[in-house]
Short mmCIF file of C-alpha atoms in Angstrom, two decimals:
data_model
loop_
_atom_site.label_atom_id
_atom_site.label_comp_id
_atom_site.label_asym_id
_atom_site.label_seq_id
_atom_site.Cartn_x
_atom_site.Cartn_y
_atom_site.Cartn_z
CA MET T 1 -31.37 269.82 335.15
CA ARG T 2 -28.59 269.24 332.68
CA ALA T 3 -28.01 266.03 330.78
CA THR T 4 -25.49 264.64 328.25
CA ALA T 5 -26.53 263.58 324.82
CA TYR T 6 -24.98 261.86 322.00
CA TRP T 7 -25.33 263.56 318.48
CA LEU T 8 -24.18 262.58 315.03
CA GLU T 9 -23.22 266.08 313.86
CA ALA T 10 -22.66 264.92 310.29
CA PRO T 11 -22.02 261.42 308.76
CA ALA T 12 -18.97 259.93 310.56
CA ARG T 13 -18.70 262.79 312.93
CA ALA T 14 -20.14 262.54 316.54
CA SER T 15 -20.13 264.42 319.65
CA LEU T 16 -21.52 264.66 323.26
CA ARG T 17 -23.61 267.75 323.91
CA ASP T 18 -24.84 269.20 327.10
CA GLU T 19 -28.52 269.69 327.07
CA ALA T 20 -31.26 271.12 329.40
CA VAL T 21 -33.91 268.70 330.69
CA PRO T 22 -37.33 270.26 331.61
CA ALA T 23 -39.20 269.52 334.80
CA PRO T 24 -41.69 266.77 334.07
CA ALA T 25 -45.27 268.03 333.71
CA PRO T 26 -48.27 266.08 334.97
CA GLY T 27 -48.52 262.76 333.03
CA GLU T 28 -44.68 262.81 332.35
CA VAL T 29 -41.83 261.01 333.82
CA LEU T 30 -38.21 262.09 334.44
CA VAL T 31 -35.97 259.22 333.80
CA ARG T 32 -32.27 258.75 334.71
CA THR T 33 -30.55 256.56 332.21
CA LEU T 34 -28.71 253.37 333.40
CA TYR T 35 -27.91 251.80 329.98
CA THR T 36 -28.32 252.26 326.45
CA GLY T 37 -27.76 249.75 323.72
CA ILE T 38 -26.46 250.29 320.15
CA SER T 39 -28.64 248.89 317.44
CA ARG T 40 -25.65 247.91 315.41
CA GLY T 41 -27.16 247.58 311.92
CA THR T 42 -29.39 250.67 311.95
CA GLU T 43 -27.34 253.04 313.83
CA SER T 44 -24.26 252.13 311.62
CA LEU T 45 -26.28 253.14 308.60
CA VAL T 46 -27.28 256.36 310.37
CA TYR T 47 -23.67 257.01 311.33
CA ARG T 48 -22.42 256.49 307.73
CA GLY T 49 -25.11 258.80 306.33
CA GLU T 50 -26.83 255.96 304.44
CA VAL T 51 -30.43 256.56 305.22
CA PRO T 52 -32.04 257.09 301.85
CA ALA T 53 -33.73 260.63 301.37
CA GLY T 54 -37.06 258.89 300.56
CA GLU T 55 -37.05 256.89 303.92
CA ARG T 56 -35.92 259.68 306.27
CA GLU T 57 -39.26 260.44 307.61
CA ARG T 58 -40.19 256.60 308.00
CA MET T 59 -36.86 256.11 309.85
CA ARG T 60 -37.27 258.56 312.47
CA ALA T 61 -36.90 257.25 315.92
CA PRO T 62 -39.84 258.16 318.30
CA PHE T 63 -37.92 260.89 320.24
CA GLN T 64 -35.40 261.73 317.62
CA ALA T 65 -34.07 265.33 317.39
CA GLY T 66 -32.76 266.74 314.29
CA ASP T 67 -32.80 265.22 310.78
CA PHE T 68 -30.87 262.91 308.84
CA PRO T 69 -28.03 262.91 307.68
CA GLY T 70 -27.27 265.31 310.61
CA PRO T 71 -26.97 266.88 313.00
CA VAL T 72 -29.39 264.21 314.62
CA LYS T 73 -29.85 262.69 318.04
CA TYR T 74 -30.78 259.16 317.38
CA GLY T 75 -31.21 255.96 319.17
CA TYR T 76 -33.93 253.77 320.61
CA LEU T 77 -32.72 251.33 323.39
CA ASN T 78 -32.75 253.02 326.61
CA VAL T 79 -33.22 251.62 330.07
CA GLY T 80 -33.32 253.89 333.20
CA VAL T 81 -35.01 254.69 336.50
CA VAL T 82 -37.95 256.99 336.95
CA GLU T 83 -36.85 259.68 339.35
CA ARG T 84 -40.04 261.69 339.10
CA GLY T 85 -43.53 260.87 337.84
CA PRO T 86 -46.67 259.16 338.75
CA THR T 87 -46.54 257.16 342.06
CA GLU T 88 -46.89 253.84 340.23
CA LEU T 89 -43.91 254.49 338.18
CA ALA T 90 -41.65 256.31 340.68
CA GLY T 91 -38.46 254.32 341.29
CA ARG T 92 -39.32 251.67 338.74
CA THR T 93 -36.73 250.51 336.07
CA VAL T 94 -38.26 251.33 332.65
CA PHE T 95 -37.42 250.73 328.96
CA ALA T 96 -37.96 253.62 326.38
CA LEU T 97 -37.39 254.26 322.78
CA TYR T 98 -35.35 257.23 323.58
CA PRO T 99 -31.68 258.08 322.15
CA HIS T 100 -28.48 257.99 323.90
CA GLN T 101 -28.86 260.45 326.77
CA SER T 102 -28.10 260.63 330.41
CA ALA T 103 -31.57 261.81 331.52
CA PHE T 104 -34.79 262.71 329.75
CA VAL T 105 -38.46 263.60 330.10
CA VAL T 106 -41.21 261.75 328.06
CA PRO T 107 -44.86 261.02 328.66
CA ALA T 108 -45.45 258.25 331.12
CA ALA T 109 -47.24 256.17 328.35
CA ALA T 110 -43.92 256.07 326.42
CA VAL T 111 -42.19 254.04 329.11
CA ALA T 112 -42.50 250.23 329.68
CA VAL T 113 -41.84 248.81 333.22
CA VAL T 114 -39.05 246.16 333.14
CA PRO T 115 -39.99 243.06 335.19
CA ASP T 116 -38.31 242.89 338.48
CA ASP T 117 -36.56 239.62 337.50
CA VAL T 118 -35.00 241.08 334.20
CA PRO T 119 -31.59 242.81 334.88
CA ALA T 120 -31.36 246.37 333.63
CA ARG T 121 -28.60 245.71 331.18
CA ARG T 122 -30.27 242.75 329.56
CA ALA T 123 -33.36 245.07 329.28
CA VAL T 124 -31.75 247.03 326.50
CA LEU T 125 -32.42 243.99 324.32
CA ALA T 126 -36.11 244.82 324.49
CA GLY T 127 -36.10 246.42 321.05
CA ALA T 128 -34.28 243.51 319.59
CA VAL T 129 -36.64 240.90 321.04
CA GLU T 130 -39.72 242.96 320.06
CA THR T 131 -38.46 242.91 316.49
CA ALA T 132 -37.92 239.22 316.78
CA VAL T 133 -41.45 238.72 317.88
CA ASN T 134 -42.72 240.81 315.03
CA ILE T 135 -40.63 238.66 312.41
CA LEU T 136 -41.95 235.58 313.84
CA TRP T 137 -45.57 236.91 313.76
CA ASP T 138 -44.87 237.65 310.22
CA ALA T 139 -43.20 234.21 309.54
CA ALA T 140 -45.69 232.11 311.58
CA PRO T 141 -43.64 228.97 311.86
CA LEU T 142 -45.62 225.77 312.27
CA VAL T 143 -44.96 222.92 314.60
CA GLY T 144 -42.16 220.79 313.11
CA ASP T 145 -40.93 223.27 310.63
CA ARG T 146 -37.34 223.37 309.35
CA VAL T 147 -36.28 226.90 309.95
CA THR T 148 -33.06 228.60 308.87
CA VAL T 149 -32.02 232.02 310.26
CA ILE T 150 -29.34 233.65 308.06
CA GLY T 151 -27.16 236.10 310.03
CA ALA T 152 -26.11 235.56 313.63
CA GLY T 153 -26.38 239.10 314.67
CA MET T 154 -28.38 240.46 317.57
CA ILE T 155 -31.83 240.07 315.71
CA GLY T 156 -30.99 236.78 314.08
CA CYS T 157 -30.04 235.23 317.47
CA ALA T 158 -33.04 236.60 319.13
CA VAL T 159 -35.33 235.23 316.33
CA ALA T 160 -33.63 231.82 316.65
CA ARG T 161 -33.81 231.59 320.35
CA LEU T 162 -37.44 232.29 320.36
CA ALA T 163 -38.21 229.97 317.51
CA ARG T 164 -36.52 227.11 319.06
CA GLY T 165 -39.16 227.01 321.78
CA ILE T 166 -41.83 226.05 319.23
CA PRO T 167 -42.42 222.17 319.50
CA GLY T 168 -40.69 220.16 316.84
CA VAL T 169 -39.14 223.13 315.13
CA GLU T 170 -35.69 222.52 313.93
CA VAL T 171 -33.57 225.80 313.86
CA VAL T 172 -30.18 226.38 312.24
CA ILE T 173 -28.31 229.74 312.17
CA VAL T 174 -26.00 230.35 309.07
CA ASP T 175 -23.31 232.88 309.13
CA VAL T 176 -20.08 233.63 307.31
CA ASP T 177 -18.27 234.30 310.76
CA ALA T 178 -17.40 230.86 312.20
CA THR T 179 -16.58 232.65 315.54
CA LYS T 180 -20.44 233.09 315.87
CA GLN T 181 -20.71 229.28 316.43
CA GLU T 182 -19.92 229.79 320.07
CA VAL T 183 -22.81 232.26 320.80
CA CYS T 184 -25.14 229.96 318.78
CA GLU T 185 -24.18 227.03 321.02
CA ARG T 186 -24.87 229.22 324.09
CA ILE T 187 -28.37 230.03 323.12
CA GLY T 188 -29.11 226.44 322.12
CA VAL T 189 -29.24 226.77 318.38
CA ALA T 190 -27.31 224.79 315.66
CA TYR T 191 -24.74 226.79 313.57
CA ALA T 192 -23.71 226.27 310.03
CA PRO T 193 -21.40 227.99 307.59
CA PRO T 194 -22.88 229.08 304.32
CA ALA T 195 -21.28 226.13 302.39
CA ASP T 196 -22.99 223.69 304.85
CA ALA T 197 -26.37 225.52 305.09
CA PRO T 198 -29.13 222.88 305.03
CA GLN T 199 -31.37 222.70 302.08
CA ASP T 200 -35.25 222.41 301.57
CA ARG T 201 -36.18 224.65 304.51
CA ASP T 202 -39.76 225.33 305.11
CA LEU T 203 -38.91 228.75 306.38
CA VAL T 204 -35.80 230.97 305.77
CA ILE T 205 -35.32 234.14 307.66
CA ASP T 206 -32.76 236.61 306.46
CA THR T 207 -31.37 239.09 308.91
CA SER T 208 -27.84 239.25 307.22
CA GLY T 209 -28.40 242.71 305.29
CA SER T 210 -26.31 241.19 302.43
CA ASP T 211 -27.06 240.22 298.88
CA GLU T 212 -25.25 236.77 299.59
CA GLY T 213 -27.60 236.15 302.62
CA LEU T 214 -30.70 236.80 300.68
CA GLN T 215 -29.49 234.70 297.75
CA LEU T 216 -28.55 231.85 300.22
CA ALA T 217 -32.15 232.18 301.50
CA ILE T 218 -33.54 231.66 297.96
CA ASP T 219 -31.26 228.80 297.22
CA THR T 220 -32.06 226.78 300.30
CA ALA T 221 -35.86 227.28 300.63
CA ALA T 222 -37.91 224.18 299.99
CA THR T 223 -40.46 224.12 297.10
CA GLU T 224 -43.19 226.55 298.11
CA GLY T 225 -41.07 227.77 301.06
CA GLU T 226 -41.25 231.17 302.35
CA ILE T 227 -38.34 233.68 302.63
CA ILE T 228 -38.78 236.45 305.26
CA GLU T 229 -36.41 239.48 304.59
CA ALA T 230 -35.94 241.11 308.01
CA SER T 231 -32.89 243.08 307.25
CA TRP T 232 -32.57 246.58 305.84
CA PHE T 233 -30.35 247.64 303.15
CA GLY T 234 -30.44 251.21 303.53
CA ASP T 235 -29.71 252.96 300.38
CA ARG T 236 -27.89 249.98 299.00
CA THR T 237 -29.13 247.91 295.92
CA ALA T 238 -29.67 244.17 296.62
CA ASN T 239 -28.60 242.02 293.65
CA VAL T 240 -29.99 238.47 293.65
CA ARG T 241 -30.63 235.89 291.07
CA LEU T 242 -34.47 235.16 290.51
CA GLY T 243 -33.82 232.82 287.46
CA GLY T 244 -33.16 229.14 287.64
CA ALA T 245 -35.80 227.41 289.78
CA PHE T 246 -37.05 230.38 291.61
CA HIS T 247 -40.44 230.45 289.77
CA SER T 248 -40.74 226.63 289.39
CA ARG T 249 -40.39 226.23 293.14
CA ARG T 250 -42.95 228.88 293.64
CA LEU T 251 -40.89 230.68 296.31
CA THR T 252 -42.26 233.59 298.39
CA ILE T 253 -40.15 236.48 299.57
CA ARG T 254 -41.94 238.74 302.07
CA SER T 255 -40.45 241.75 304.12
CA SER T 256 -40.71 242.25 307.83
CA GLN T 257 -40.53 245.56 309.56
CA VAL T 258 -41.06 246.37 313.20
CA GLY T 259 -42.53 249.75 312.58
CA MET T 260 -46.10 248.33 312.47
CA VAL T 261 -47.44 245.15 314.21
CA SER T 262 -47.62 242.21 311.94
CA PRO T 263 -50.84 241.97 310.00
CA ARG T 264 -51.38 238.61 311.52
CA ARG T 265 -51.80 240.20 314.97
CA ARG T 266 -52.63 243.95 314.26
CA GLY T 267 -56.28 243.48 315.06
CA THR T 268 -55.55 242.01 318.65
CA ARG T 269 -52.11 243.44 319.59
CA THR T 270 -50.87 247.11 320.04
CA THR T 271 -47.22 248.06 319.86
CA ASN T 272 -47.40 248.24 323.73
CA ASP T 273 -48.58 244.73 324.00
CA ARG T 274 -45.69 243.71 321.70
CA LEU T 275 -43.07 245.49 323.73
CA GLY T 276 -44.50 244.15 327.11
CA LEU T 277 -44.29 240.60 325.67
CA ALA T 278 -40.59 241.16 324.66
CA LEU T 279 -39.81 242.34 328.14
CA ARG T 280 -41.41 239.33 329.56
CA LEU T 281 -39.53 237.11 327.31
CA LEU T 282 -36.12 238.64 328.57
CA ARG T 283 -36.64 236.70 331.66
CA ASP T 284 -34.61 234.12 329.74
CA PRO T 285 -31.04 234.40 330.75
CA ALA T 286 -29.70 233.04 327.64
CA PHE T 287 -30.26 236.54 326.16
CA ASP T 288 -27.18 237.71 328.17
CA HIS T 289 -25.10 235.95 325.57
CA LEU T 290 -26.20 238.73 323.00
CA LEU T 291 -24.42 241.37 325.17
CA THR T 292 -21.04 241.20 323.83
CA GLY T 293 -19.55 244.60 324.82
CA GLU T 294 -19.85 247.63 327.18
CA SER T 295 -18.28 251.07 327.21
CA SER T 296 -18.62 254.26 329.29
CA TRP T 297 -20.81 256.97 327.79
CA ARG T 298 -17.69 259.16 327.57
CA GLU T 299 -16.41 256.85 324.80
CA LEU T 300 -19.80 256.64 322.83
CA PRO T 301 -18.68 258.82 319.83
CA ASP T 302 -15.53 256.60 319.27
CA VAL T 303 -17.36 253.37 319.87
CA MET T 304 -20.14 254.24 317.40
CA GLY T 305 -17.57 254.93 314.72
CA ALA T 306 -15.61 251.71 315.51
CA ILE T 307 -18.91 249.82 315.15
CA ALA T 308 -19.89 251.46 312.01
CA SER T 309 -16.53 250.83 310.39
CA GLY T 310 -16.48 247.13 311.50
CA ALA T 311 -13.50 247.68 313.70
CA LEU T 312 -15.49 246.54 316.79
CA PRO T 313 -17.36 243.41 316.05
CA GLY T 314 -19.95 241.78 318.29
CA MET T 315 -23.77 241.83 318.81
CA CYS T 316 -25.24 244.37 321.28
CA HIS T 317 -22.91 246.84 322.62
CA THR T 318 -24.13 248.53 325.80
CA ILE T 319 -23.33 252.01 327.03
CA ASP T 320 -23.04 252.55 330.78
CA TRP T 321 -24.59 255.75 332.12
CA ARG T 322 -24.64 255.08 335.71
CA ASP T 323 -21.91 257.63 336.73
CA SER T 324 -23.16 260.25 334.40
CA GLY T 325 -24.26 262.59 337.19
#
């Protein structure tokens, strides 16, 4: 079998390659891709060649081919149908942490079955929702907390949508882009521009990937409040002010990263448990509002470039592979 795969040949230069796909061995599955999703922040860093040399091993995707900065086959939001494999998986729609490719073979244990009531295109958000679950396990909001999420991107909106379900929690999303107010309203979360960001917040989760976003988190946290830094800066330096009242207010800044299960749940949950939970949470149709664009697989190299340059704004942009043959 032949397949089409997206490769970053070098920073800012991408192509589609024809590749051979082996026959599945016992215990493996052959998956025909329906949709892939572009992880806007991380894949933009990869496209621009901004993965730091010291982080290249930790940044590897589970089924990545090649190495940073390129040539590299990268991506991890893939939804497809099992064409060959164990009886219990044959014909099922599954999610896999696989790059942008029209068909592929992986161990059966590497796919997660998408619930029947979750549309295939929505299921590409499993990676984002899984990240949001881990962030909230790290953050551990309490009943009645005042929570701010900075950055109304795919991850920030997923965090806010989940957090709003905790009784008594007041959630506000802050973003510099006023056009994000509409999507915030659609997912049932209040929006504020930075100038109107509420003060004295028990918990502030920064997903903006910007110096200004992290500084705003510091400036708006309550005394002894917690700041969760959930975005990734790649090889960029973050410049923030830790003078003023930072120490007297006894603020805490903690990182969150999806590569490992949060320490709060590491003894009782596996990464498969976490992904399964994310897929079940995607029964919520509000997540459809995070799917803001779609293109054919034929356009993927150009689309990735437009996203990385900022010329194609939005949240999760999906790639349709259904006619890839």
